[in-house]
Short mmCIF file of C-alpha atoms in Angstrom, two decimals:
data_model
loop_
_atom_site.label_atom_id
_atom_site.label_comp_id
_atom_site.label_asym_id
_atom_site.label_seq_id
_atom_site.Cartn_x
_atom_site.Cartn_y
_atom_site.Cartn_z
CA MET A 1 -16.30 21.38 -8.67
CA GLU A 2 -16.26 22.70 -5.12
CA PHE A 3 -14.07 19.93 -3.70
CA LEU A 4 -11.32 20.77 -6.18
CA ALA A 5 -11.27 24.39 -5.06
CA GLN A 6 -11.24 23.37 -1.40
CA LEU A 7 -8.17 21.22 -2.04
CA GLY A 8 -6.35 23.90 -4.01
CA ILE A 9 -6.52 22.05 -7.33
CA LYS A 10 -6.18 24.47 -10.23
CA GLU A 11 -6.79 24.08 -13.92
CA LYS A 12 -3.02 23.73 -14.37
CA ASN A 13 -0.77 22.50 -11.53
CA PHE A 14 2.97 22.20 -10.93
CA GLY A 15 4.51 18.77 -10.35
CA ALA A 16 7.15 19.35 -7.68
CA SER A 17 6.86 20.66 -4.13
CA THR A 18 9.15 21.05 -1.12
CA GLY A 19 6.21 21.31 1.25
CA THR A 20 4.98 24.86 0.82
CA GLN A 21 6.94 25.88 -2.27
CA TRP A 22 6.01 24.73 -5.78
CA LEU A 23 8.71 24.52 -8.44
CA ALA A 24 7.42 26.27 -11.56
CA THR A 25 8.78 23.97 -14.27
CA THR A 26 6.58 23.88 -17.37
CA ASP A 27 8.84 22.58 -20.17
CA GLN A 28 8.89 18.83 -19.40
CA GLY A 29 5.46 17.94 -20.67
CA GLU A 30 1.99 18.00 -19.19
CA ILE A 31 -0.34 15.28 -17.89
CA LYS A 32 -3.98 15.78 -18.74
CA VAL A 33 -5.84 14.09 -15.88
CA VAL A 34 -9.04 12.45 -17.09
CA SER A 35 -11.55 10.90 -14.70
CA PRO A 36 -12.49 7.27 -15.40
CA VAL A 37 -15.90 8.12 -13.93
CA ASP A 38 -17.15 10.26 -16.82
CA GLY A 39 -14.20 10.61 -19.21
CA LYS A 40 -13.90 14.33 -18.53
CA GLN A 41 -10.63 16.16 -17.97
CA ILE A 42 -10.29 17.26 -14.35
CA ALA A 43 -7.12 19.33 -14.61
CA SER A 44 -3.54 19.05 -15.85
CA VAL A 45 -0.15 18.73 -14.18
CA TYR A 46 3.23 19.90 -15.44
CA LEU A 47 5.89 17.21 -15.13
CA ALA A 48 8.91 17.91 -12.96
CA SER A 49 12.41 18.00 -14.40
CA GLU A 50 15.59 16.22 -13.36
CA GLN A 51 16.80 19.56 -11.99
CA ASP A 52 13.66 19.76 -9.86
CA TYR A 53 14.41 16.30 -8.53
CA GLU A 54 17.95 17.28 -7.57
CA LEU A 55 16.67 20.33 -5.72
CA LEU A 56 14.07 18.29 -3.85
CA VAL A 57 16.57 15.69 -2.68
CA ALA A 58 19.09 18.33 -1.61
CA THR A 59 16.32 20.10 0.32
CA GLY A 60 15.31 16.82 1.94
CA VAL A 61 18.88 16.06 2.97
CA GLU A 62 19.26 19.49 4.61
CA ALA A 63 15.92 19.17 6.36
CA PHE A 64 16.94 15.78 7.72
CA LYS A 65 19.93 17.29 9.52
CA LYS A 66 17.51 19.36 11.59
CA TRP A 67 14.59 16.96 11.84
CA ARG A 68 16.61 14.00 13.16
CA MET A 69 17.48 16.00 16.29
CA VAL A 70 13.89 16.94 17.10
CA PRO A 71 12.67 14.70 19.97
CA ALA A 72 10.39 11.96 18.66
CA PRO A 73 7.33 13.02 20.73
CA LYS A 74 7.59 16.49 19.20
CA ARG A 75 7.74 14.90 15.78
CA GLY A 76 4.58 13.06 16.81
CA GLU A 77 2.90 16.36 17.61
CA ILE A 78 3.39 17.44 13.99
CA VAL A 79 1.79 14.21 12.79
CA ARG A 80 -1.11 14.82 15.20
CA GLN A 81 -1.72 18.19 13.57
CA ILE A 82 -1.59 16.59 10.13
CA GLY A 83 -4.30 14.19 11.28
CA LEU A 84 -6.46 17.14 12.33
CA GLU A 85 -6.05 18.78 8.91
CA LEU A 86 -7.00 15.54 7.21
CA ARG A 87 -10.16 15.40 9.31
CA LYS A 88 -11.12 18.86 8.05
CA HIS A 89 -10.65 17.79 4.43
CA LYS A 90 -11.89 14.20 4.65
CA ASP A 91 -14.99 14.67 2.52
CA ALA A 92 -13.25 16.75 -0.15
CA LEU A 93 -10.17 14.53 -0.40
CA GLY A 94 -12.28 11.38 -0.31
CA THR A 95 -14.38 12.74 -3.16
CA LEU A 96 -11.27 13.52 -5.20
CA VAL A 97 -9.92 10.01 -4.60
CA SER A 98 -13.20 8.60 -5.86
CA TYR A 99 -13.44 10.89 -8.89
CA GLU A 100 -9.80 10.70 -9.99
CA MET A 101 -9.27 6.98 -9.31
CA GLY A 102 -12.77 5.56 -9.70
CA LYS A 103 -13.35 3.76 -6.41
CA SER A 104 -16.66 4.20 -4.62
CA LEU A 105 -17.21 7.32 -2.54
CA GLN A 106 -17.41 5.16 0.58
CA GLU A 107 -14.02 3.68 -0.23
CA GLY A 108 -12.57 7.09 -1.10
CA LYS A 109 -13.57 8.53 2.25
CA GLY A 110 -12.45 5.31 3.91
CA GLU A 111 -9.01 5.75 2.39
CA VAL A 112 -8.72 9.21 3.95
CA GLN A 113 -9.90 7.74 7.25
CA GLU A 114 -7.04 5.30 6.92
CA MET A 115 -4.67 8.28 6.66
CA ILE A 116 -6.21 9.73 9.82
CA ASP A 117 -5.89 6.41 11.59
CA ILE A 118 -2.21 6.02 10.73
CA CYS A 119 -1.59 9.55 12.01
CA ASP A 120 -3.16 8.58 15.33
CA PHE A 121 -1.13 5.37 15.40
CA ALA A 122 2.11 7.22 14.62
CA VAL A 123 1.52 9.78 17.36
CA GLY A 124 1.47 6.97 19.91
CA GLN A 125 4.40 5.25 18.23
CA SER A 126 6.50 8.41 18.60
CA ARG A 127 6.79 7.64 22.33
CA GLN A 128 7.55 3.95 21.78
CA LEU A 129 10.67 3.73 19.60
CA TYR A 130 12.00 1.05 21.91
CA GLY A 131 15.31 -0.79 21.93
CA TYR A 132 16.32 -3.72 24.13
CA THR A 133 18.80 -4.04 26.99
CA MET A 134 20.94 -7.20 26.88
CA VAL A 135 23.16 -8.73 29.54
CA SER A 136 26.88 -8.60 28.83
CA GLU A 137 29.27 -11.47 29.39
CA ARG A 138 31.82 -8.91 30.65
CA GLU A 139 31.59 -7.48 34.14
CA ARG A 140 30.71 -3.81 34.52
CA HIS A 141 29.46 -3.62 30.96
CA ARG A 142 26.02 -2.66 29.72
CA MET A 143 24.65 -3.56 26.29
CA TYR A 144 21.60 -2.18 24.57
CA ASP A 145 20.32 -1.47 21.09
CA GLN A 146 18.73 1.71 19.82
CA TYR A 147 17.28 3.07 16.61
CA HIS A 148 18.33 6.20 14.74
CA PRO A 149 16.70 8.01 11.80
CA LEU A 150 17.72 6.85 8.33
CA GLY A 151 17.54 9.97 6.15
CA VAL A 152 15.37 10.77 3.14
CA VAL A 153 12.74 8.05 2.62
CA GLY A 154 11.39 7.64 -0.91
CA THR A 155 7.81 6.44 -1.44
CA ILE A 156 6.63 5.28 -4.85
CA SER A 157 2.87 4.75 -4.67
CA ALA A 158 0.36 3.15 -7.04
CA PHE A 159 -2.89 4.48 -8.50
CA ASN A 160 -5.26 2.21 -6.58
CA PHE A 161 -4.54 3.80 -3.19
CA PRO A 162 -3.47 7.30 -4.22
CA VAL A 163 -3.10 8.71 -0.69
CA ALA A 164 -3.25 5.98 1.98
CA VAL A 165 -0.06 4.14 0.99
CA TRP A 166 1.89 7.40 1.15
CA SER A 167 0.58 8.02 4.66
CA TRP A 168 1.56 4.55 5.88
CA ASN A 169 5.13 5.34 4.91
CA ALA A 170 5.38 9.08 5.48
CA MET A 171 3.73 9.32 8.89
CA ILE A 172 5.83 6.51 10.34
CA ALA A 173 8.99 7.84 8.68
CA THR A 174 8.26 11.31 10.06
CA ILE A 175 8.02 10.23 13.69
CA CYS A 176 11.18 8.16 13.16
CA GLY A 177 13.06 11.35 12.24
CA ASP A 178 13.22 10.88 8.48
CA THR A 179 12.26 13.28 5.72
CA ASN A 180 10.11 12.21 2.77
CA LEU A 181 10.18 12.23 -1.02
CA TRP A 182 6.95 11.04 -2.64
CA LYS A 183 6.63 9.96 -6.27
CA PRO A 184 2.91 9.28 -6.79
CA SER A 185 1.40 7.44 -9.72
CA SER A 186 1.06 9.67 -12.77
CA LYS A 187 -2.45 8.24 -13.19
CA VAL A 188 -3.67 10.00 -10.02
CA PRO A 189 -1.40 13.04 -9.50
CA LEU A 190 -4.10 15.42 -8.29
CA CYS A 191 -4.60 13.46 -5.07
CA ALA A 192 -0.92 13.94 -4.24
CA ILE A 193 -1.07 17.65 -5.01
CA ALA A 194 -4.09 17.94 -2.74
CA VAL A 195 -2.21 16.23 0.10
CA GLN A 196 0.71 18.65 -0.30
CA ASN A 197 -1.76 21.53 -0.01
CA ILE A 198 -3.23 20.01 3.16
CA LEU A 199 0.26 19.67 4.68
CA ALA A 200 1.30 23.25 3.92
CA PRO A 201 -0.54 25.01 6.81
CA VAL A 202 1.01 22.61 9.33
CA ILE A 203 4.47 23.23 7.92
CA ARG A 204 4.01 27.01 8.08
CA ALA A 205 2.37 27.10 11.52
CA ASN A 206 5.22 25.12 13.07
CA ASP A 207 8.04 26.75 11.09
CA LEU A 208 9.13 23.33 9.85
CA PRO A 209 12.01 22.98 7.40
CA GLU A 210 11.23 22.87 3.70
CA GLY A 211 11.95 19.38 2.45
CA LEU A 212 10.31 17.48 5.30
CA PHE A 213 7.56 16.49 2.82
CA ASN A 214 8.77 16.59 -0.78
CA MET A 215 6.68 15.45 -3.74
CA VAL A 216 7.69 14.93 -7.37
CA ILE A 217 5.54 14.02 -10.38
CA GLY A 218 7.80 13.05 -13.24
CA ARG A 219 8.61 10.41 -15.80
CA GLY A 220 9.60 7.01 -14.48
CA ALA A 221 12.39 6.69 -17.04
CA SER A 222 14.08 9.85 -15.76
CA VAL A 223 12.96 10.99 -12.31
CA GLY A 224 11.92 7.48 -11.25
CA GLU A 225 15.27 5.95 -12.19
CA MET A 226 17.11 8.79 -10.47
CA LEU A 227 15.24 8.01 -7.27
CA LEU A 228 16.04 4.30 -7.45
CA ASN A 229 19.73 4.97 -8.06
CA ASP A 230 20.16 7.81 -5.55
CA LYS A 231 22.55 6.92 -2.72
CA ARG A 232 21.20 9.86 -0.73
CA ILE A 233 17.94 7.95 -0.32
CA PRO A 234 18.68 5.01 2.00
CA LEU A 235 15.18 3.53 1.84
CA VAL A 236 12.65 3.36 -0.99
CA SER A 237 9.17 1.95 -0.45
CA ILE A 238 7.62 0.68 -3.68
CA THR A 239 3.97 -0.22 -4.14
CA ALA A 240 3.60 -1.51 -7.68
CA SER A 241 3.39 -4.58 -9.88
CA THR A 242 5.80 -7.44 -9.34
CA GLU A 243 7.66 -6.48 -12.53
CA VAL A 244 8.20 -2.89 -11.41
CA GLY A 245 9.20 -4.04 -7.94
CA ARG A 246 11.68 -6.60 -9.26
CA HIS A 247 13.44 -3.91 -11.27
CA GLY A 248 13.38 -1.40 -8.43
CA ALA A 249 14.68 -3.89 -5.86
CA ALA A 250 17.59 -4.87 -8.11
CA VAL A 251 18.63 -1.27 -8.69
CA ILE A 252 18.36 -0.35 -5.01
CA ALA A 253 20.19 -3.48 -3.85
CA LYS A 254 23.04 -2.77 -6.24
CA ARG A 255 23.78 0.43 -4.31
CA PHE A 256 23.16 -1.38 -0.98
CA GLY A 257 20.04 0.62 -0.26
CA LYS A 258 16.99 -0.71 1.57
CA SER A 259 13.62 -1.35 -0.02
CA ILE A 260 10.11 -2.08 1.17
CA LEU A 261 8.24 -3.94 -1.56
CA GLU A 262 4.44 -4.17 -1.69
CA LEU A 263 3.79 -5.96 -4.97
CA GLY A 264 1.29 -8.31 -6.55
CA GLY A 265 -1.33 -10.42 -4.81
CA ASN A 266 -3.24 -13.50 -5.97
CA ASN A 267 -5.38 -13.82 -2.91
CA ALA A 268 -7.69 -16.73 -2.16
CA ILE A 269 -10.50 -17.58 0.23
CA ILE A 270 -11.00 -21.21 1.20
CA LEU A 271 -14.57 -22.31 1.89
CA THR A 272 -14.77 -25.58 3.80
CA PRO A 273 -17.96 -27.56 4.40
CA ASN A 274 -17.93 -26.05 7.88
CA ALA A 275 -18.10 -22.45 6.65
CA ASP A 276 -20.82 -20.03 7.68
CA PHE A 277 -21.67 -19.11 4.11
CA ALA A 278 -24.05 -16.30 5.08
CA MET A 279 -21.08 -14.62 6.74
CA ALA A 280 -18.70 -15.44 3.92
CA LEU A 281 -20.82 -14.19 1.00
CA PRO A 282 -20.45 -10.41 1.55
CA ALA A 283 -16.72 -10.84 2.24
CA ILE A 284 -16.30 -12.73 -1.03
CA VAL A 285 -18.26 -10.25 -3.12
CA PHE A 286 -16.68 -7.12 -1.63
CA GLY A 287 -13.23 -8.69 -1.82
CA ALA A 288 -13.71 -9.47 -5.50
CA VAL A 289 -15.48 -6.33 -6.76
CA GLY A 290 -14.46 -3.60 -4.29
CA THR A 291 -12.34 -0.93 -6.01
CA ALA A 292 -13.35 -2.79 -9.18
CA GLY A 293 -10.91 -5.55 -8.28
CA GLN A 294 -7.99 -3.13 -8.24
CA ARG A 295 -6.70 -3.81 -4.73
CA CYS A 296 -3.55 -5.78 -4.07
CA THR A 297 -5.69 -7.63 -1.48
CA SER A 298 -8.64 -8.24 -3.82
CA THR A 299 -10.09 -11.75 -3.70
CA ARG A 300 -9.10 -13.39 -6.98
CA ARG A 301 -9.54 -17.11 -6.21
CA LEU A 302 -12.32 -18.88 -4.31
CA ILE A 303 -11.36 -22.44 -3.35
CA ILE A 304 -14.54 -24.38 -2.54
CA HIS A 305 -15.05 -27.88 -1.23
CA GLU A 306 -16.80 -30.05 -3.80
CA SER A 307 -19.66 -30.90 -1.42
CA ILE A 308 -20.83 -27.27 -1.31
CA TYR A 309 -19.50 -26.10 -4.68
CA ASP A 310 -22.76 -25.96 -6.65
CA LYS A 311 -24.67 -24.23 -3.84
CA VAL A 312 -21.90 -21.65 -3.39
CA LYS A 313 -21.64 -20.97 -7.12
CA GLN A 314 -25.38 -20.45 -7.41
CA SER A 315 -25.44 -18.04 -4.45
CA ILE A 316 -22.51 -15.97 -5.70
CA VAL A 317 -23.97 -15.67 -9.19
CA LYS A 318 -27.23 -14.50 -7.63
CA ALA A 319 -25.38 -11.93 -5.51
CA TYR A 320 -23.49 -10.64 -8.55
CA GLY A 321 -26.79 -10.25 -10.33
CA GLY A 322 -27.73 -7.59 -7.79
CA LEU A 323 -24.57 -5.53 -8.24
CA LYS A 324 -25.03 -1.96 -9.41
CA VAL A 325 -22.21 -0.73 -11.65
CA GLY A 326 -21.99 2.99 -12.23
CA ASN A 327 -20.79 6.40 -11.10
CA PRO A 328 -18.90 5.78 -7.82
CA LEU A 329 -19.96 9.18 -6.46
CA GLU A 330 -23.51 7.82 -6.26
CA GLU A 331 -23.64 5.73 -3.11
CA LYS A 332 -26.29 3.36 -4.48
CA ASN A 333 -23.63 1.89 -6.82
CA HIS A 334 -21.40 -0.97 -5.68
CA VAL A 335 -18.79 -0.94 -8.45
CA GLY A 336 -17.12 1.97 -10.21
CA PRO A 337 -14.89 2.05 -13.27
CA LEU A 338 -11.47 0.59 -13.89
CA ILE A 339 -8.68 3.16 -13.87
CA ASP A 340 -8.45 3.46 -17.68
CA ARG A 341 -9.19 1.71 -20.96
CA GLY A 342 -5.86 -0.12 -20.79
CA ALA A 343 -7.10 -1.86 -17.64
CA VAL A 344 -10.34 -2.74 -19.46
CA GLY A 345 -8.24 -4.33 -22.21
CA ASP A 346 -6.36 -6.42 -19.63
CA PHE A 347 -9.72 -7.56 -18.19
CA GLU A 348 -10.93 -8.70 -21.61
CA LYS A 349 -7.66 -10.45 -22.46
CA ALA A 350 -7.66 -12.38 -19.18
CA LEU A 351 -11.17 -13.70 -19.89
CA VAL A 352 -10.16 -14.77 -23.40
CA ARG A 353 -7.11 -16.56 -22.01
CA ALA A 354 -9.15 -18.29 -19.30
CA ALA A 355 -11.59 -19.59 -21.91
CA ALA A 356 -8.75 -20.75 -24.14
CA GLU A 357 -7.31 -22.78 -21.27
CA GLY A 358 -10.65 -24.43 -20.57
CA GLY A 359 -12.33 -22.01 -18.20
CA SER A 360 -16.00 -21.11 -18.28
CA VAL A 361 -17.47 -17.66 -17.61
CA VAL A 362 -20.59 -18.15 -15.49
CA PHE A 363 -21.37 -14.48 -14.97
CA GLY A 364 -20.41 -11.07 -16.34
CA GLY A 365 -17.37 -10.14 -18.36
CA GLN A 366 -19.00 -7.49 -20.55
CA VAL A 367 -17.66 -4.01 -21.19
CA LEU A 368 -20.57 -1.70 -20.42
CA GLU A 369 -21.78 0.91 -22.88
CA GLY A 370 -24.49 3.56 -23.02
CA ASP A 371 -25.64 6.31 -20.68
CA GLY A 372 -23.36 6.68 -17.67
CA TYR A 373 -20.62 4.54 -19.19
CA GLU A 374 -19.21 7.06 -21.65
CA SER A 375 -15.66 6.83 -20.28
CA GLY A 376 -15.36 3.27 -21.60
CA CYS A 377 -13.94 2.11 -18.26
CA TYR A 378 -16.90 0.23 -16.81
CA VAL A 379 -17.18 -3.58 -16.89
CA MET A 380 -19.51 -6.15 -15.39
CA PRO A 381 -17.49 -8.14 -12.82
CA ALA A 382 -16.87 -11.69 -13.97
CA ILE A 383 -17.08 -15.11 -12.31
CA VAL A 384 -15.08 -17.85 -14.04
CA GLU A 385 -14.79 -21.58 -13.32
CA VAL A 386 -11.15 -22.63 -13.72
CA GLU A 387 -8.37 -24.92 -12.58
CA ASN A 388 -5.75 -23.39 -10.30
CA SER A 389 -3.00 -24.52 -12.70
CA TYR A 390 -4.13 -22.29 -15.58
CA GLU A 391 -1.46 -19.77 -16.51
CA VAL A 392 -3.90 -16.86 -16.36
CA VAL A 393 -4.99 -17.91 -12.85
CA GLN A 394 -1.37 -17.98 -11.73
CA GLU A 395 -1.04 -14.31 -12.68
CA GLU A 396 -2.56 -11.21 -11.08
CA THR A 397 -5.06 -9.45 -13.33
CA PHE A 398 -5.89 -6.12 -11.71
CA ALA A 399 -9.60 -6.32 -12.50
CA PRO A 400 -12.85 -7.74 -11.06
CA ILE A 401 -12.45 -11.40 -12.05
CA LEU A 402 -13.27 -14.06 -9.47
CA TYR A 403 -11.99 -17.57 -10.23
CA LEU A 404 -13.95 -20.50 -8.78
CA ILE A 405 -11.79 -23.53 -7.97
CA LYS A 406 -13.04 -26.86 -6.63
CA TYR A 407 -11.18 -29.03 -4.12
CA ALA A 408 -11.87 -32.51 -2.75
CA GLY A 409 -10.96 -34.30 0.44
CA GLU A 410 -9.11 -32.76 3.34
CA LEU A 411 -8.28 -29.12 4.04
CA ALA A 412 -4.64 -29.88 3.24
CA ASN A 413 -5.64 -30.24 -0.41
CA ALA A 414 -7.21 -26.77 -0.40
CA ILE A 415 -4.13 -25.28 1.27
CA GLU A 416 -1.92 -26.88 -1.38
CA LEU A 417 -3.97 -25.19 -4.10
CA HIS A 418 -4.00 -21.94 -2.14
CA ASN A 419 -0.21 -21.82 -1.82
CA ASP A 420 0.47 -22.95 -5.38
CA VAL A 421 0.93 -19.44 -6.80
CA VAL A 422 4.00 -17.19 -6.82
CA GLN A 423 2.31 -14.38 -4.88
CA GLY A 424 1.82 -14.38 -1.11
CA LEU A 425 -0.03 -11.34 0.16
CA SER A 426 -3.45 -11.97 1.71
CA SER A 427 -5.46 -15.11 2.44
CA ALA A 428 -8.56 -16.22 4.28
CA ILE A 429 -10.52 -19.26 5.37
CA PHE A 430 -14.16 -19.47 6.36
CA THR A 431 -14.85 -22.29 8.80
CA ARG A 432 -16.53 -22.88 12.15
CA ASP A 433 -14.13 -25.76 12.86
CA MET A 434 -11.35 -24.70 15.25
CA LEU A 435 -9.02 -27.42 14.00
CA GLU A 436 -9.36 -26.23 10.38
CA ALA A 437 -8.76 -22.62 11.43
CA GLU A 438 -5.63 -23.52 13.35
CA GLU A 439 -4.31 -25.68 10.52
CA PHE A 440 -4.73 -22.77 8.11
CA LEU A 441 -2.76 -20.49 10.47
CA SER A 442 -0.04 -23.04 11.21
CA ALA A 443 3.37 -23.45 9.59
CA GLU A 444 1.81 -25.91 7.11
CA GLY A 445 -1.04 -23.53 6.35
CA SER A 446 -1.24 -20.25 4.43
CA ASP A 447 2.13 -18.99 3.17
CA CYS A 448 0.91 -15.39 2.92
CA GLY A 449 1.90 -12.36 4.97
CA ILE A 450 -1.75 -11.89 5.96
CA ALA A 451 -3.93 -14.84 6.99
CA ASN A 452 -7.51 -14.34 8.18
CA VAL A 453 -10.17 -16.57 9.67
CA ASN A 454 -13.81 -15.74 8.95
CA ILE A 455 -12.73 -12.40 7.44
CA GLY A 456 -12.14 -11.69 3.75
CA THR A 457 -8.81 -10.95 2.09
CA SER A 458 -9.52 -7.34 1.24
CA GLY A 459 -8.68 -4.50 3.56
CA ALA A 460 -6.47 -4.43 6.63
CA GLU A 461 -6.34 -2.48 9.87
CA ILE A 462 -3.44 -0.07 10.23
CA GLY A 463 -2.43 -1.59 13.59
CA GLY A 464 -0.99 -4.69 11.94
CA ALA A 465 2.08 -4.86 9.73
CA PHE A 466 0.94 -4.96 6.10
CA GLY A 467 2.79 -6.96 3.46
CA GLY A 468 3.39 -10.35 1.91
CA GLU A 469 5.84 -13.06 0.98
CA LYS A 470 7.25 -14.60 -2.22
CA GLU A 471 6.77 -12.35 -5.26
CA THR A 472 4.71 -9.95 -3.18
CA GLY A 473 8.11 -8.71 -2.06
CA GLY A 474 8.43 -9.42 1.64
CA GLY A 475 8.00 -5.82 2.76
CA ARG A 476 6.02 -4.57 5.74
CA GLU A 477 4.36 -1.18 6.23
CA SER A 478 1.94 0.47 8.63
CA GLY A 479 1.55 -0.97 12.13
CA SER A 480 3.11 -3.45 14.55
CA ASP A 481 6.91 -3.02 14.48
CA ALA A 482 7.09 -1.91 10.83
CA TRP A 483 8.55 1.38 12.15
CA LYS A 484 11.91 -0.37 12.48
CA CYS A 485 12.23 -0.43 8.68
CA TYR A 486 12.48 3.37 8.70
CA MET A 487 15.38 3.50 11.17
CA ARG A 488 18.91 2.17 11.43
CA ARG A 489 19.66 -0.22 14.26
CA GLN A 490 22.67 0.27 16.47
CA THR A 491 24.06 -1.99 19.22
CA ASN A 492 25.83 -0.11 22.02
CA THR A 493 28.17 -1.40 24.72
CA ILE A 494 29.30 0.76 27.63
CA ASN A 495 32.23 -0.20 29.87
CA TYR A 496 31.79 1.50 33.24
CA GLY A 497 34.65 -0.41 34.90
CA LYS A 498 38.33 0.41 35.25
CA THR A 499 39.68 -2.53 33.24
CA LEU A 500 39.30 -3.67 29.63
CA PRO A 501 38.11 -7.30 29.53
CA LEU A 502 37.68 -8.63 25.99
CA ALA A 503 34.79 -10.73 24.81
CA GLN A 504 35.11 -14.50 24.56
CA GLY A 505 37.79 -14.35 27.29
CA ILE A 506 40.50 -13.27 24.86
CA LYS A 507 43.72 -12.08 26.50
CA PHE A 508 45.73 -9.35 24.83
CA GLU A 509 48.45 -7.54 26.70
CA ILE A 510 50.84 -4.81 25.54
#
């Protein structure tokens, strides 16, 4: 395939890189990367060793000593050049994302565009690493705070966004003066290798230190645990399930490290009687079936007022009936495959559990077979009528299942249902009533990190801080002031007088 050659993907690939140098370990096992699109092997990747990991971290630590002293706008210039390289390879990398992960080609290219966008954002941010000046209670004193680079930043990314999540972390960390160590999902390692190959010309052209952008593909039980426990890595960003994040956060906290956690979502849209349903329908359907329901922001629950429930259900079932499920590289198709057959099994189990608890499947739920579905990873997205209290509804199933939930009475009742889950990532309401919109956004409204009005739950612009509350982890990445997570804060006081007054009026004489 031409896009593989353009991205430097070989039949067999190494699993550890310091930026331009690949570590040639071959004795730790080999991942055979199979596409969920057609079940064919794309390539293979040799796993990195613990010795490789040690070399990468040591290289990152040494690179940090140089990189932290480079002026931030010059660091931004490097990120600008990375953005230009990504533009050159957008089609090829987007195609690889689609083929290796299974999301639609539009979404694959959109993910690379997201990388480009965060590069542009970070370039501007490199000239805006602001602190504040505070007034001092002591005469002839000046107080201010400033931000310094942290060190080596670790990024553990998930399969569903194989390149964008890394860029949110790495591009911001880079302009902040940090170096990077990336551990991508072993389900989509080729995307990470491709990104390393895209970075290499920028590193060489600017004579950048090896270790500015490290990448390691290795076993979680060895390399992954080393990363979590490593005191040389002051910050680890983890995008994963709640279970993985809970373990990672505990290990990192034990060594007093910092963590950014982007974990599970159980996102809902509220439809009030005042909703513009024609506007809401495409947001609901894309939110539920985009990326085959494998986004942390996927719409999983639809909370509908009883007065419009039957009409809404009928319209959504009709819309689902027009969905085309198939090869995501063909742009006529709306829904591609799940990442693997294990995910298909989770999809089937969730539907069985929903039925056992009293739920009713009103559309879909089949595993698709026959021509074009040979990988065994394709399913027909499901719509299920449920109660919010069902155990299966309280959990996040990473699959295209949309739960329909009815509410009666005031909006407060819908908000109570909405907030009655342990996750708190993304949320939305569709209404033309200003009072309802404001109530949803108020302190008694959505308890999620992202709350939208007349916009779906899925997808977010890079200019806003991305993340959620409760068991979603509380982390923030990407835009707004998320850059502060990648730096250490320091308060400074300067005495430019000739005496030494103490704070709080304390007198101390010797």
